[in-house]
């Protein structure tokens, strides 16, 4: 098995060979665990095979979420009695993951190198206590096609940003505000993905977005929906940047769109402001 090992020295002084410290990083497609012994790191036989390369590991309770550089994320569970890591759920769509954020115990947000943000969730009746073969080394489904798990995650939402996301973080921007999913991109943009509080609120902004696609098309003439669905169809996400353009329309257009929504233009603007101040400013 090929392994890439890189040694890094912190605050090295050139010419003297001195430094403040350092660390060694190892990249491979096998996930294992080590325990610190009396004199050295002791490797334990609990490795789980990852398709290409492990780029991130997160945990929540007994679950371990492992990100692969080309094959999305894998949900694992550590069995202490058998001393094993077992993959009990993965995804059918290959995603070149750049960042992962755990939203709750069953839901993760994924950003890939092509500029997409996806929300994935474990199925309702997911089984974590998987049955294993008598050898004790591999799950039964590992012998199947493509070495995939028998349980697959469900795609909840998807949106194309147009720029590669470098980091996802669930946080509160303003003290006392609700949590939002904050992202940063390769070109330096900072944005947020926020949840709607009700189905009616989502349908209101979705209808507003539909009208603005017609009344406020992109400057270059490209279809807005096809752009936001560049790699995969946009699902259950409303473009807030487009909805904010409502205030820049002519008063006659504002009244026309607001009438289609069953409100006055001032009410539509107030809803946009309330959504913004609920999470950010």
Phi, psi and omega in degrees: 000132180274137182228134176261121181240128180233128176260133183236133177251133181263134176054049180284139177262114182294141178092334181252342180071018181261157179202164182273351181155187180183178179204164179238131177245142182233132178246129177203173179259010176253135178254124180224190179220150179233151176239140182280116178271195182290326184232347186201169175282127182255120180281137180251145182281071181227026186292140173243134185278127176254140188306311187239288185203133178282127178242344181200145178227126176229155181222151174213107185065225180279354183269145177236126179252116183249128179263137178251149184292339181224353187233040172061217185241158180228129175269127181236163175222134180268123177261108185292322182297316179271351181058054185221152169253124185238130175277118181250351178200140175216197184234154180276335183269126175287127179233132179275086192289136172247330180204148180225141176225130177279119180272319173206193186294334184244356190235138177229150172252134184235136171244138180243171186288351180265004175095016180259145169242127183233145175248121182242149181220145176292147176298157185298320184258040181294142180250117180268329181278077187283154176273140183240163181283165183299337181289338178077011184251333185220148175288158183300320183286346177297342179269002181274195181292136175061013179054034182266161177284158181282339179256137185238144178286156180258138177278118182267314182210156180205143184205140178260122181272329184095001179211144183291129179277131180262335182205138172242137180211127174273118185203172175252121183286313182251135178305128180091353180273168179286159179288145177225158177266106183265138179229152172237149185242170181298325182274004174099006180282149175235126182218178182224147169244119186240148179274149171277150183274341182210164177292324179296320179296319178297315181294327178297309182288330176294320177292320176299317178298320180298318179291321182289335174299330180271316186276339181225070181289160177301152183297326183275000176085006181280147178291129185295316182294320179293328178291313180289351176244037189300313181259329180208153182303134175296133185226121171055035176228133178255135180282104181293326178299321178290320180296329179294342180285356179300321182291343181269354181285163175294150181305323180295319178293322178298316179295323180294314180292317180297323178295323177294333178272352180082022181223175172268158180305323180297325179292321179297315178297321179295321178296321177295318179293320179296319179295322181290314183287340179295330185241333189228284189210000000 
